[in-house]
Coordinates of N, CA and C in Angstrom, one line a residue:
M5 N 101.2 32.2 -211.0 CA 101.7 33.1 -209.9 C 101.5 34.6 -210.2
K6 N 101.9 34.9 -211.5 CA 101.8 36.3 -211.9 C 100.4 36.7 -211.9
K7 N 99.5 35.9 -212.4 CA 98.0 36.2 -212.5 C 97.5 36.4 -211.1
F8 N 97.9 35.6 -210.1 CA 97.5 35.7 -208.7 C 97.9 37.0 -208.1
L9 N 99.2 37.4 -208.4 CA 99.8 38.6 -207.9 C 99.0 39.8 -208.4
V10 N 98.7 39.8 -209.7 CA 97.9 40.9 -210.4 C 96.5 41.0 -209.7
F11 N 95.9 39.8 -209.5 CA 94.6 39.8 -208.9 C 94.6 40.3 -207.5
F12 N 95.7 39.9 -206.7 CA 95.8 40.4 -205.3 C 96.0 41.9 -205.2
L13 N 96.9 42.4 -206.1 CA 97.1 43.9 -206.1 C 95.9 44.6 -206.5
A14 N 95.1 44.1 -207.4 CA 93.9 44.7 -207.9 C 92.9 44.8 -206.7
I15 N 92.8 43.8 -205.9 CA 91.9 43.8 -204.7 C 92.4 44.7 -203.7
L16 N 93.7 44.7 -203.5 CA 94.4 45.6 -202.5 C 94.1 47.1 -202.8
F17 N 94.3 47.4 -204.0 CA 94.0 48.8 -204.4 C 92.6 49.2 -204.5
A18 N 91.7 48.2 -204.7 CA 90.3 48.5 -204.7 C 89.7 48.7 -203.4
M19 N 90.3 48.1 -202.3 CA 89.7 48.2 -201.0 C 89.5 49.6 -200.5
P20 N 90.4 50.5 -200.6 CA 90.2 51.9 -200.1 C 89.0 52.5 -200.8
V21 N 88.9 52.2 -202.1 CA 87.8 52.8 -202.9 C 86.4 52.2 -202.4
M22 N 86.4 50.9 -202.1 CA 85.2 50.3 -201.5 C 84.8 50.8 -200.2
V23 N 85.8 51.0 -199.3 CA 85.6 51.6 -198.0 C 85.0 53.0 -198.1
Q24 N 85.6 53.8 -199.0 CA 85.2 55.1 -199.2 C 83.7 55.2 -199.6
A25 N 83.4 54.3 -200.6 CA 82.0 54.2 -201.1 C 81.1 53.8 -200.0
Q26 N 81.5 52.9 -199.1 CA 80.6 52.4 -198.0 C 80.4 53.6 -197.0
N27 N 81.5 54.3 -196.7 CA 81.4 55.4 -195.8 C 80.4 56.5 -196.3
K28 N 80.5 56.8 -197.6 CA 79.6 57.8 -198.2 C 78.2 57.3 -198.2
E29 N 77.9 56.0 -198.4 CA 76.6 55.5 -198.4 C 76.0 55.6 -197.0
L30 N 76.9 55.2 -196.0 CA 76.5 55.3 -194.6 C 76.1 56.7 -194.2
E31 N 77.0 57.7 -194.6 CA 76.7 59.1 -194.3 C 75.4 59.5 -194.9
K32 N 75.1 59.1 -196.1 CA 73.9 59.4 -196.8 C 72.7 58.8 -196.0
Q33 N 72.8 57.6 -195.6 CA 71.7 57.0 -194.9 C 71.5 57.6 -193.5
L34 N 72.6 58.0 -192.8 CA 72.4 58.6 -191.5 C 71.7 60.0 -191.6
K35 N 72.1 60.7 -192.7 CA 71.4 62.0 -192.9 C 69.9 61.8 -193.2
K36 N 69.6 60.8 -194.0 CA 68.2 60.4 -194.3 C 67.5 60.0 -193.0
E37 N 68.1 59.2 -192.2 CA 67.5 58.8 -190.9 C 67.2 60.0 -190.0
Y38 N 68.2 60.9 -189.9 CA 68.0 62.1 -189.1 C 66.9 62.9 -189.6
K39 N 66.8 63.2 -190.9 CA 65.7 64.0 -191.4 C 64.4 63.4 -191.2
Q40 N 64.3 62.1 -191.4 CA 63.0 61.4 -191.2 C 62.5 61.5 -189.8
K41 N 63.5 61.2 -188.8 CA 63.1 61.3 -187.4 C 62.7 62.6 -187.0
L42 N 63.4 63.7 -187.5 CA 63.1 65.0 -187.1 C 61.7 65.4 -187.6
K43 N 61.4 65.0 -188.9 CA 60.1 65.3 -189.5 C 59.0 64.6 -188.7
Q44 N 59.2 63.4 -188.3 CA 58.3 62.6 -187.5 C 57.9 63.3 -186.2
L45 N 59.0 63.7 -185.5 CA 58.8 64.3 -184.1 C 58.0 65.6 -184.2
K46 N 58.4 66.4 -185.2 CA 57.7 67.7 -185.4 C 56.2 67.5 -185.8
K47 N 56.0 66.5 -186.7 CA 54.6 66.2 -187.1 C 53.8 65.7 -186.0
E48 N 54.4 65.0 -185.0 CA 53.6 64.5 -183.9 C 53.4 65.6 -182.8
G49 N 54.0 66.7 -183.0 CA 53.8 67.8 -182.0 C 54.8 67.9 -180.9
W50 N 55.9 67.1 -180.9 CA 56.8 67.2 -179.8 C 57.7 68.4 -179.9
Q51 N 58.0 69.0 -178.7 CA 58.8 70.1 -178.5 C 60.0 69.8 -177.6
I52 N 61.1 70.4 -177.8 CA 62.3 70.1 -177.0 C 62.0 70.7 -175.6
Y53 N 62.5 70.0 -174.6 CA 62.3 70.4 -173.2 C 63.6 70.3 -172.4
G54 N 63.7 71.3 -171.5 CA 64.8 71.3 -170.5 C 66.2 71.7 -171.0
T55 N 66.2 72.3 -172.2 CA 67.5 72.7 -172.7 C 67.3 74.0 -173.6
S56 N 68.3 74.8 -173.8 CA 68.3 75.9 -174.7 C 68.6 75.6 -176.1
R57 N 69.0 74.3 -176.3 CA 69.4 73.9 -177.7 C 68.1 73.6 -178.4
S58 N 68.2 73.6 -179.7 CA 67.0 73.3 -180.6 C 66.8 71.8 -180.7
L59 N 65.7 71.4 -181.2 CA 65.4 70.0 -181.4 C 66.4 69.4 -182.4
E60 N 66.7 70.2 -183.4 CA 67.6 69.8 -184.5 C 69.0 69.4 -183.9
V61 N 69.5 70.3 -183.1 CA 70.8 70.1 -182.6 C 70.8 69.0 -181.5
S62 N 69.8 68.9 -180.7 CA 69.7 67.9 -179.7 C 69.6 66.5 -180.3
L63 N 68.9 66.4 -181.4 CA 68.8 65.0 -182.0 C 70.1 64.7 -182.7
L64 N 70.7 65.7 -183.3 CA 72.0 65.4 -184.0 C 73.1 65.0 -183.0
L65 N 73.1 65.6 -181.8 CA 74.1 65.3 -180.8 C 73.8 63.9 -180.2
H66 N 72.5 63.6 -180.1 CA 72.1 62.3 -179.6 C 72.6 61.2 -180.6
Y67 N 72.5 61.4 -181.8 CA 72.9 60.4 -182.8 C 74.4 60.3 -182.8
Q68 N 75.1 61.4 -182.6 CA 76.6 61.3 -182.5 C 77.0 60.4 -181.3
K69 N 76.3 60.5 -180.2 CA 76.6 59.7 -179.0 C 76.4 58.2 -179.3
L70 N 75.4 57.9 -180.1 CA 75.1 56.5 -180.5 C 76.1 55.9 -181.4
N71 N 76.9 56.8 -182.0 CA 78.0 56.3 -182.9 C 79.2 55.7 -182.1
N72 N 79.3 56.0 -180.8 CA 80.4 55.5 -180.0 C 80.2 54.0 -179.8
D73 N 81.3 53.3 -179.8 CA 81.3 51.9 -179.6 C 80.6 51.5 -178.3
G74 N 79.7 50.6 -178.3 CA 79.0 50.1 -177.1 C 77.9 51.0 -176.7
A75 N 77.5 52.0 -177.4 CA 76.5 52.9 -177.0 C 75.1 52.4 -177.5
H76 N 74.1 52.4 -176.7 CA 72.8 51.9 -177.0 C 71.8 53.0 -176.6
E77 N 70.7 53.1 -177.4 CA 69.6 54.0 -177.1 C 68.6 53.4 -176.2
L78 N 68.1 54.1 -175.3 CA 67.0 53.7 -174.4 C 66.0 54.8 -174.2
L79 N 64.7 54.5 -174.5 CA 63.7 55.5 -174.4 C 62.8 55.3 -173.2
G80 N 62.6 56.4 -172.5 CA 61.7 56.4 -171.3 C 60.5 57.4 -171.6
T81 N 59.3 56.9 -171.3 CA 58.1 57.7 -171.5 C 57.3 58.0 -170.2
A82 N 56.6 59.1 -170.2 CA 55.7 59.4 -169.1 C 54.4 60.0 -169.7
S83 N 53.2 59.5 -169.2 CA 52.0 59.9 -169.8 C 51.1 60.5 -168.7
N84 N 50.3 61.5 -169.1 CA 49.3 62.1 -168.2 C 49.8 62.5 -166.8
C85 N 51.0 63.2 -166.8 CA 51.5 63.7 -165.6 C 51.5 65.2 -165.6
V86 N 51.2 65.8 -164.5 CA 51.1 67.3 -164.4 C 52.4 67.9 -164.0
S87 N 53.0 67.4 -162.9 CA 54.3 68.0 -162.5 C 55.4 67.5 -163.4
M88 N 56.2 68.4 -163.8 CA 57.3 68.1 -164.7 C 58.4 67.2 -164.0
N89 N 58.5 67.5 -162.7 CA 59.4 66.6 -161.9 C 58.9 65.2 -161.9
V90 N 57.6 65.0 -161.7 CA 57.1 63.7 -161.7 C 57.2 63.1 -163.1
C91 N 57.0 63.9 -164.2 CA 57.2 63.4 -165.5 C 58.6 62.8 -165.8
R92 N 59.6 63.6 -165.3 CA 61.0 63.2 -165.5 C 61.3 61.9 -164.8
Q93 N 60.8 61.8 -163.5 CA 61.0 60.6 -162.8 C 60.3 59.4 -163.4
M94 N 59.1 59.6 -163.9 CA 58.3 58.5 -164.5 C 59.1 58.0 -165.8
A95 N 59.6 59.0 -166.6 CA 60.3 58.6 -167.8 C 61.6 57.8 -167.5
L96 N 62.3 58.2 -166.4 CA 63.5 57.5 -166.0 C 63.1 56.1 -165.5
Q97 N 62.1 56.0 -164.7 CA 61.7 54.7 -164.2 C 61.2 53.8 -165.3
N98 N 60.5 54.3 -166.3 CA 60.0 53.6 -167.4 C 61.2 53.0 -168.2
A99 N 62.2 53.8 -168.4 CA 63.4 53.3 -169.1 C 64.1 52.2 -168.4
C100 N 64.2 52.3 -167.1 CA 64.9 51.3 -166.2 C 64.1 50.0 -166.2
V101 N 62.8 50.1 -166.1 CA 61.9 48.9 -166.1 C 62.0 48.2 -167.4
Y102 N 62.0 48.9 -168.5 CA 62.1 48.3 -169.8 C 63.4 47.6 -170.0
Y103 N 64.5 48.2 -169.6 CA 65.8 47.6 -169.7 C 65.9 46.4 -168.8
A104 N 65.4 46.4 -167.6 CA 65.4 45.3 -166.7 C 64.6 44.1 -167.3
S105 N 63.5 44.4 -167.9 CA 62.7 43.4 -168.5 C 63.4 42.7 -169.7
L106 N 64.1 43.5 -170.5 CA 64.9 43.0 -171.6 C 66.0 42.1 -171.0
A107 N 66.7 42.5 -170.0 CA 67.8 41.8 -169.4 C 67.3 40.4 -168.9
G108 N 66.1 40.5 -168.2 CA 65.5 39.3 -167.6 C 65.1 38.3 -168.7
S109 N 64.5 38.8 -169.8 CA 64.1 38.0 -170.9 C 65.3 37.3 -171.6
K110 N 66.3 38.1 -171.8 CA 67.5 37.6 -172.4 C 68.1 36.5 -171.6
L111 N 68.2 36.7 -170.3 CA 68.8 35.7 -169.4 C 67.9 34.4 -169.4
K112 N 66.6 34.6 -169.3 CA 65.7 33.4 -169.2 C 65.8 32.6 -170.5
G113 N 65.9 33.3 -171.7 CA 66.0 32.6 -172.9 C 67.3 31.8 -173.0
R114 N 68.4 32.3 -172.5 CA 69.7 31.6 -172.5 C 69.6 30.4 -171.6
I115 N 69.0 30.6 -170.4 CA 69.0 29.5 -169.4 C 68.1 28.4 -169.9
V116 N 66.9 28.7 -170.5 CA 66.0 27.7 -171.0 C 66.6 26.9 -172.1
S117 N 67.3 27.6 -173.1 CA 67.8 26.9 -174.2 C 69.1 26.2 -174.0
D118 N 69.9 26.7 -173.1 CA 71.3 26.1 -172.9 C 71.5 25.4 -171.6
L119 N 70.7 25.7 -170.6 CA 71.1 25.2 -169.3 C 70.0 24.2 -168.8
A120 N 68.8 24.6 -168.9 CA 67.7 23.7 -168.4 C 67.7 22.3 -168.9
A121 N 68.1 22.1 -170.1 CA 68.1 20.8 -170.7 C 69.2 19.9 -170.0
N122 N 70.2 20.5 -169.5 CA 71.3 19.7 -168.9 C 71.1 19.7 -167.3
A123 N 70.1 20.3 -166.8 CA 70.0 20.4 -165.4 C 69.0 19.3 -164.9
S124 N 69.2 18.8 -163.7 CA 68.3 17.8 -163.2 C 67.2 18.3 -162.4
G125 N 66.0 17.7 -162.5 CA 64.9 18.1 -161.7 C 64.1 19.3 -162.3
D126 N 63.0 19.7 -161.7 CA 62.2 20.8 -162.1 C 62.7 22.1 -161.6
L127 N 63.4 22.9 -162.4 CA 64.0 24.1 -161.9 C 63.2 25.3 -162.2
S128 N 62.1 25.2 -162.9 CA 61.3 26.3 -163.4 C 60.9 27.3 -162.2
A129 N 60.4 26.7 -161.1 CA 59.9 27.5 -160.0 C 61.1 28.3 -159.4
E130 N 62.2 27.6 -159.2 CA 63.4 28.2 -158.5 C 63.9 29.3 -159.4
F131 N 64.0 29.0 -160.7 CA 64.6 30.0 -161.6 C 63.6 31.2 -161.8
D132 N 62.3 31.0 -161.7 CA 61.4 32.1 -161.8 C 61.6 33.1 -160.7
K133 N 61.9 32.6 -159.5 CA 62.1 33.4 -158.3 C 63.4 34.2 -158.6
F134 N 64.4 33.6 -159.2 CA 65.7 34.2 -159.5 C 65.5 35.3 -160.5
Y135 N 64.7 35.0 -161.6 CA 64.5 36.0 -162.6 C 63.8 37.3 -162.1
A136 N 62.8 37.1 -161.2 CA 62.1 38.2 -160.6 C 63.1 39.1 -159.8
A137 N 63.9 38.4 -159.0 CA 64.9 39.1 -158.1 C 65.9 39.8 -159.0
Y138 N 66.4 39.2 -160.1 CA 67.4 39.7 -161.0 C 66.8 41.0 -161.7
E139 N 65.6 40.9 -162.2 CA 65.1 42.0 -162.9 C 64.9 43.2 -161.9
R140 N 64.4 43.0 -160.7 CA 64.3 44.0 -159.8 C 65.6 44.7 -159.5
L141 N 66.6 44.0 -159.3 CA 68.0 44.5 -159.0 C 68.6 45.2 -160.2
V142 N 68.4 44.6 -161.4 CA 68.9 45.3 -162.6 C 68.2 46.7 -162.8
E143 N 67.0 46.8 -162.5 CA 66.2 48.0 -162.6 C 66.9 49.1 -161.6
K144 N 67.3 48.6 -160.5 CA 67.9 49.5 -159.5 C 69.3 49.9 -159.9
E145 N 70.1 48.9 -160.3 CA 71.5 49.2 -160.7 C 71.6 50.0 -162.0
I146 N 70.8 49.8 -162.9 CA 70.9 50.5 -164.2 C 70.6 51.9 -164.1
K147 N 69.8 52.3 -163.1 CA 69.4 53.7 -163.0 C 70.6 54.7 -162.9
G148 N 71.7 54.2 -162.3 CA 72.9 55.1 -162.1 C 73.8 55.0 -163.3
E149 N 73.5 54.2 -164.3 CA 74.3 54.1 -165.5 C 73.8 54.7 -166.8
I150 N 72.5 54.9 -166.9 CA 72.0 55.5 -168.1 C 72.1 57.1 -168.0
Q151 N 72.3 57.7 -169.1 CA 72.5 59.1 -169.2 C 71.5 59.7 -170.1
A152 N 70.8 60.7 -169.6 CA 69.7 61.4 -170.4 C 70.4 62.2 -171.5
S153 N 69.9 62.1 -172.7 CA 70.4 62.8 -173.8 C 69.6 64.0 -174.1
F154 N 68.3 63.9 -174.3 CA 67.4 65.0 -174.4 C 65.9 64.6 -174.1
S155 N 65.1 65.5 -173.9 CA 63.7 65.2 -173.6 C 62.7 66.0 -174.5
L156 N 61.6 65.4 -174.8 CA 60.6 66.0 -175.6 C 59.3 66.1 -174.9
L157 N 58.6 67.2 -175.1 CA 57.3 67.4 -174.3 C 56.2 67.7 -175.2
K158 N 55.0 67.2 -174.8 CA 53.8 67.5 -175.6 C 52.7 67.7 -174.5
K159 N 51.9 68.8 -174.7 CA 50.9 69.2 -173.8 C 49.5 68.5 -174.3
N160 N 48.8 68.0 -173.3 CA 47.5 67.4 -173.6 C 46.4 68.4 -173.4
A161 N 45.2 68.2 -174.0 CA 44.1 69.1 -173.9 C 43.7 69.3 -172.5
N162 N 43.8 68.3 -171.6 CA 43.4 68.4 -170.2 C 44.4 69.0 -169.3
G163 N 45.5 69.5 -169.9 CA 46.5 70.2 -169.1 C 47.6 69.3 -168.6
S164 N 47.5 68.0 -168.8 CA 48.6 67.1 -168.4 C 49.7 67.1 -169.5
N165 N 50.7 66.3 -169.2 CA 51.9 66.3 -170.1 C 52.2 64.9 -170.6
E166 N 52.8 64.9 -171.7 CA 53.5 63.6 -172.3 C 54.9 63.9 -172.4
L167 N 55.8 63.1 -171.9 CA 57.2 63.3 -172.0 C 57.9 62.1 -172.5
Q168 N 58.9 62.3 -173.4 CA 59.8 61.3 -173.9 C 61.2 61.7 -173.6
T169 N 62.0 60.9 -172.9 CA 63.4 61.1 -172.7 C 64.2 60.1 -173.3
F170 N 65.1 60.5 -174.2 CA 66.0 59.7 -174.9 C 67.3 59.5 -174.0
F171 N 67.6 58.3 -173.7 CA 68.8 58.0 -172.9 C 69.8 57.3 -173.7
V172 N 71.1 57.3 -173.3 CA 72.2 56.6 -173.9 C 72.8 55.7 -172.8
I173 N 73.1 54.5 -173.1 CA 73.7 53.6 -172.1 C 74.9 52.9 -172.8
N174 N 76.0 52.9 -172.0 CA 77.2 52.2 -172.5 C 77.2 50.8 -172.1
E175 N 77.5 49.9 -173.0 CA 77.4 48.4 -172.8 C 78.3 48.0 -171.7
D176 N 79.5 48.5 -171.6 CA 80.5 48.2 -170.5 C 79.9 48.5 -169.1
A177 N 79.3 49.7 -169.0 CA 78.7 50.1 -167.7 C 77.4 49.3 -167.5
A178 N 76.7 48.9 -168.5 CA 75.5 48.1 -168.3 C 75.8 46.7 -167.9
T179 N 76.9 46.2 -168.5 CA 77.3 44.8 -168.1 C 77.7 44.8 -166.6
K180 N 78.4 45.8 -166.1 CA 78.8 45.9 -164.7 C 77.6 46.0 -163.8
A181 N 76.6 46.7 -164.3 CA 75.3 46.8 -163.5 C 74.6 45.5 -163.5
R182 N 74.6 44.7 -164.6 CA 73.9 43.4 -164.6 C 74.7 42.4 -163.7
I183 N 76.0 42.5 -163.7 CA 76.8 41.6 -162.8 C 76.5 41.9 -161.4
R184 N 76.4 43.2 -161.0 CA 76.1 43.5 -159.6 C 74.7 43.0 -159.2
A185 N 73.8 43.1 -160.1 CA 72.4 42.6 -159.9 C 72.4 41.1 -159.7
W186 N 73.2 40.4 -160.6 CA 73.3 39.0 -160.5 C 73.9 38.5 -159.2
E187 N 75.0 39.2 -158.8 CA 75.6 38.8 -157.6 C 74.7 38.9 -156.3
N188 N 73.9 40.0 -156.3 CA 73.0 40.2 -155.2 C 71.8 39.2 -155.3
A189 N 71.3 39.0 -156.5 CA 70.2 38.0 -156.6 C 70.6 36.6 -156.3
A190 N 71.8 36.3 -156.7 CA 72.3 34.9 -156.5 C 72.5 34.5 -155.0
R191 N 72.7 35.5 -154.2 CA 72.8 35.2 -152.7 C 71.5 34.6 -152.2
E192 N 70.4 34.9 -152.8 CA 69.1 34.3 -152.3 C 68.6 33.2 -153.2
S193 N 69.5 32.7 -154.1 CA 69.0 31.6 -155.0 C 70.0 30.5 -155.0
E194 N 69.6 29.3 -154.5 CA 70.4 28.2 -154.5 C 70.7 27.7 -155.9
V195 N 69.7 27.7 -156.8 CA 69.8 27.2 -158.1 C 70.8 28.1 -158.9
A196 N 70.8 29.4 -158.7 CA 71.7 30.3 -159.4 C 73.1 30.0 -158.9
Q197 N 73.3 29.8 -157.6 CA 74.6 29.5 -157.1 C 75.1 28.1 -157.7
K198 N 74.2 27.2 -157.8 CA 74.6 25.9 -158.3 C 75.2 26.0 -159.7
Y199 N 74.6 26.8 -160.5 CA 75.0 27.0 -161.9 C 75.6 28.4 -162.1
A200 N 76.4 28.8 -161.1 CA 77.0 30.1 -161.1 C 77.8 30.5 -162.3
K201 N 78.7 29.6 -162.7 CA 79.5 29.9 -163.9 C 78.7 30.1 -165.2
E202 N 77.8 29.2 -165.4 CA 77.0 29.3 -166.7 C 76.1 30.6 -166.6
V203 N 75.5 30.8 -165.5 CA 74.6 32.0 -165.4 C 75.4 33.3 -165.5
S204 N 76.6 33.3 -164.9 CA 77.4 34.5 -165.0 C 77.8 34.8 -166.4
D205 N 78.1 33.7 -167.2 CA 78.5 33.9 -168.6 C 77.3 34.5 -169.4
F206 N 76.1 34.0 -169.1 CA 74.9 34.5 -169.8 C 74.7 36.0 -169.4
I207 N 74.9 36.4 -168.2 CA 74.7 37.7 -167.7 C 75.6 38.7 -168.5
K208 N 76.8 38.3 -168.8 CA 77.8 39.1 -169.4 C 77.6 39.3 -170.9
E209 N 76.7 38.6 -171.4 CA 76.4 38.8 -172.8 C 75.6 40.1 -173.1
G210 N 76.0 40.8 -174.0 CA 75.3 42.1 -174.3 C 74.1 41.9 -175.1
F211 N 73.3 42.9 -175.2 CA 72.1 42.8 -176.1 C 71.7 44.2 -176.6
D212 N 70.9 44.2 -177.6 CA 70.5 45.5 -178.2 C 69.2 45.9 -177.4
T213 N 69.2 47.2 -177.0 CA 68.1 47.7 -176.2 C 66.9 47.9 -177.1
A214 N 67.0 47.8 -178.4 CA 65.8 47.9 -179.2 C 65.0 46.6 -179.2
G215 N 65.6 45.5 -178.5 CA 64.9 44.3 -178.4 C 65.2 43.4 -179.6
E216 N 64.6 42.2 -179.7 CA 64.8 41.3 -180.8 C 63.5 41.1 -181.6

């Protein structure tokens, strides 16, 4: 009993030291990641756009936002656009389409692996229609939930522009957007209504916007 108590106390007192060491290592790696990303962007010729802040500060603030619980990064791109207004809209649309595609793929994977095996009949055609409707509606709903963090601009030799916009999305807000999309898509899908509870549970599952 005495040996166990000594061992327990040793572990107890060692935990703060371990946590402190882990925090220092994390801080070290975050600084390394920041410097590498900054170096990469500058090497590729990207310049900060649409703000008086520097690229250094904008990237640092962006990473701080990503440290919040439930925050995910989403990147939108636009190529060969002349009007900057068009560039911004293209980048936003690109980010929304990408997110909707991820959401649709995630849902399809869960349905195929967990639901289709227990369902009767050939549901592939019906579910395909539902996936298409769901992705279209996610794309629409998510647009109001993502927040632009900062944008980068690169000029092409032909006078057109390349734009990258880094967005941040909160998982709680994203989940609500997916649920709204699911509810609207389900109204037109008998198969989705039939398996409403299961599909709804799949919809509520979060995922990393970096993909799998």
